[in-house]
XYZ file of C-alpha atoms in Angstrom:
105
model
C -182.471 -29.050 -52.931
C -180.865 -30.851 -50.092
C -180.826 -34.621 -49.848
C -180.893 -36.086 -46.437
C -178.141 -38.487 -45.357
C -180.536 -41.450 -45.178
C -181.616 -40.761 -48.740
C -177.989 -40.485 -49.874
C -177.179 -43.839 -48.280
C -180.221 -45.414 -49.919
C -179.237 -43.915 -53.269
C -175.668 -45.185 -52.935
C -176.930 -48.649 -51.998
C -179.288 -48.812 -54.956
C -176.535 -47.690 -57.366
C -174.162 -50.260 -55.882
C -176.783 -53.009 -56.210
C -177.490 -51.990 -59.807
C -173.798 -52.127 -60.747
C -173.389 -55.416 -58.879
C -176.300 -56.948 -60.750
C -174.871 -55.767 -64.069
C -171.485 -57.247 -63.157
C -173.112 -60.566 -62.238
C -175.002 -60.659 -65.546
C -171.794 -59.894 -67.481
C -169.952 -62.608 -65.545
C -172.685 -65.155 -66.241
C -172.655 -64.282 -69.938
C -168.872 -64.577 -70.068
C -168.749 -67.921 -68.216
C -171.703 -69.484 -70.085
C -169.664 -70.874 -73.047
C -167.394 -72.747 -70.669
C -170.188 -75.006 -69.507
C -172.093 -75.443 -72.807
C -169.961 -78.272 -74.251
C -168.695 -80.285 -71.311
C -168.365 -83.594 -73.236
C -165.911 -82.241 -75.800
C -162.754 -84.311 -76.316
C -159.679 -83.117 -74.511
C -157.358 -84.362 -77.243
C -157.637 -85.823 -80.696
C -156.032 -89.203 -81.329
C -152.924 -89.143 -83.472
C -153.227 -89.954 -87.133
C -151.430 -93.048 -88.503
C -148.783 -90.810 -90.108
C -148.157 -89.055 -86.812
C -147.898 -92.417 -85.009
C -145.303 -93.597 -87.540
C -143.300 -90.419 -87.051
C -143.526 -90.743 -83.281
C -142.318 -94.351 -83.363
C -139.451 -93.351 -85.650
C -138.459 -90.550 -83.290
C -138.500 -92.958 -80.350
C -136.390 -95.521 -82.234
C -133.799 -92.919 -83.265
C -133.714 -91.549 -79.711
C -133.014 -95.032 -78.323
C -130.184 -95.569 -80.801
C -128.677 -92.183 -80.008
C -128.903 -92.872 -76.289
C -127.168 -96.246 -76.730
C -124.407 -94.582 -78.794
C -124.006 -91.908 -76.142
C -123.695 -94.564 -73.421
C -121.090 -96.461 -75.465
C -119.112 -93.264 -76.047
C -119.199 -92.468 -72.333
C -117.948 -95.960 -71.486
C -115.128 -95.616 -74.016
C -114.174 -92.227 -72.591
C -114.148 -93.622 -69.037
C -112.034 -96.563 -70.169
C -109.573 -94.278 -71.959
C -109.343 -92.037 -68.909
C -108.665 -95.042 -66.674
C -105.989 -96.322 -69.087
C -104.362 -92.887 -69.256
C -104.359 -92.643 -65.467
C -102.840 -96.124 -65.128
C -100.218 -95.285 -67.717
C -99.364 -92.032 -65.921
C -98.984 -93.912 -62.622
C -96.777 -96.478 -64.329
C -94.555 -93.781 -65.820
C -94.354 -92.006 -62.468
C -93.371 -95.269 -60.767
C -90.691 -95.957 -63.381
C -89.268 -92.465 -63.010
C -89.181 -92.885 -59.244
C -87.233 -96.166 -59.590
C -84.725 -94.937 -62.182
C -81.674 -93.214 -60.766
C -81.106 -89.747 -62.091
C -77.825 -87.956 -62.700
C -78.163 -85.877 -59.563
C -78.527 -88.897 -57.271
C -75.274 -90.751 -56.650
C -75.190 -94.429 -57.443
C -73.656 -96.612 -54.779
C -71.141 -99.103 -56.046
Protein backbone atom coordinates (compact mmCIF):
# COMPACT_ATOMS: atom_id res chain seq x y z
CA UNK A 1 0.00 0.00 0.00
CA UNK A 2 1.62 3.15 -1.15
CA UNK A 3 0.61 6.54 0.16
CA UNK A 4 0.91 9.42 -2.18
CA UNK A 5 3.00 12.44 -1.21
CA UNK A 6 -0.04 14.71 -0.99
CA UNK A 7 -1.68 12.28 1.40
CA UNK A 8 1.51 12.07 3.49
CA UNK A 9 1.65 15.86 3.75
CA UNK A 10 -2.02 15.97 4.74
CA UNK A 11 -1.44 13.25 7.33
CA UNK A 12 1.57 15.08 8.77
CA UNK A 13 -0.41 18.33 8.92
CA UNK A 14 -3.32 16.71 10.70
CA UNK A 15 -0.99 15.03 13.24
CA UNK A 16 0.79 18.33 13.81
CA UNK A 17 -2.52 20.15 14.31
CA UNK A 18 -3.72 17.46 16.71
CA UNK A 19 -0.55 17.72 18.83
CA UNK A 20 -0.70 21.52 18.69
CA UNK A 21 -4.29 21.52 19.90
CA UNK A 22 -3.38 19.15 22.75
CA UNK A 23 -0.47 21.39 23.71
CA UNK A 24 -2.74 24.45 23.70
CA UNK A 25 -5.29 22.68 25.91
CA UNK A 26 -2.54 21.61 28.35
CA UNK A 27 -1.18 25.16 28.41
CA UNK A 28 -4.62 26.63 29.08
CA UNK A 29 -5.20 24.13 31.90
CA UNK A 30 -1.81 24.92 33.41
CA UNK A 31 -2.24 28.70 33.21
CA UNK A 32 -5.88 28.73 34.42
CA UNK A 33 -5.08 28.85 38.20
CA UNK A 34 -2.97 31.96 37.70
CA UNK A 35 -5.97 34.02 36.66
CA UNK A 36 -8.61 32.56 38.99
CA UNK A 37 -7.81 34.67 42.08
CA UNK A 38 -6.55 38.00 40.82
CA UNK A 39 -7.66 40.02 43.88
CA UNK A 40 -5.58 38.02 46.35
CA UNK A 41 -3.38 40.07 48.70
CA UNK A 42 0.24 40.37 47.73
CA UNK A 43 1.40 40.54 51.34
CA UNK A 44 -0.10 40.13 54.77
CA UNK A 45 0.24 43.02 57.21
CA UNK A 46 2.65 42.45 60.07
CA UNK A 47 1.28 41.37 63.40
CA UNK A 48 1.72 43.71 66.41
CA UNK A 49 4.46 41.43 67.79
CA UNK A 50 6.32 41.55 64.49
CA UNK A 51 5.99 45.35 64.39
CA UNK A 52 7.47 45.61 67.90
CA UNK A 53 10.37 43.39 66.89
CA UNK A 54 10.94 45.41 63.73
CA UNK A 55 10.99 48.69 65.66
CA UNK A 56 13.41 47.19 68.19
CA UNK A 57 15.70 46.03 65.40
CA UNK A 58 15.64 49.50 63.84
CA UNK A 59 16.40 51.16 67.18
CA UNK A 60 19.32 48.83 67.90
CA UNK A 61 20.63 49.33 64.36
CA UNK A 62 20.57 53.12 64.80
CA UNK A 63 22.47 52.86 68.09
CA UNK A 64 25.04 50.53 66.57
CA UNK A 65 25.50 52.85 63.60
CA UNK A 66 26.02 55.84 65.92
CA UNK A 67 28.57 53.87 67.95
CA UNK A 68 30.36 52.85 64.76
CA UNK A 69 30.49 56.48 63.61
CA UNK A 70 31.88 57.57 66.99
CA UNK A 71 34.52 54.84 66.89
CA UNK A 72 35.53 55.88 63.37
CA UNK A 73 35.85 59.51 64.48
CA UNK A 74 37.99 58.47 67.45
CA UNK A 75 40.20 56.34 65.20
CA UNK A 76 40.64 59.23 62.75
CA UNK A 77 41.47 61.59 65.60
CA UNK A 78 44.02 59.14 67.05
CA UNK A 79 45.59 58.66 63.63
CA UNK A 80 45.85 62.43 63.17
CA UNK A 81 47.39 62.83 66.64
CA UNK A 82 49.88 60.02 65.96
CA UNK A 83 50.84 61.60 62.64
CA UNK A 84 51.30 65.02 64.26
CA UNK A 85 53.38 63.49 67.03
CA UNK A 86 55.53 61.64 64.48
CA UNK A 87 56.10 64.88 62.56
CA UNK A 88 57.00 66.66 65.79
CA UNK A 89 59.51 63.96 66.73
CA UNK A 90 61.00 64.03 63.23
CA UNK A 91 61.34 67.81 63.42
CA UNK A 92 63.02 67.60 66.84
CA UNK A 93 65.45 64.97 65.61
CA UNK A 94 66.28 67.13 62.60
CA UNK A 95 67.04 70.11 64.86
CA UNK A 96 69.12 68.23 67.43
CA UNK A 97 72.79 67.87 66.58
CA UNK A 98 74.03 64.33 66.51
CA UNK A 99 77.46 63.01 67.43
CA UNK A 100 78.47 62.62 63.81
CA UNK A 101 77.79 66.27 62.95
CA UNK A 102 80.41 68.68 64.27
CA UNK A 103 79.22 71.52 66.44
CA UNK A 104 80.61 74.91 65.57
CA UNK A 105 81.92 76.87 68.49
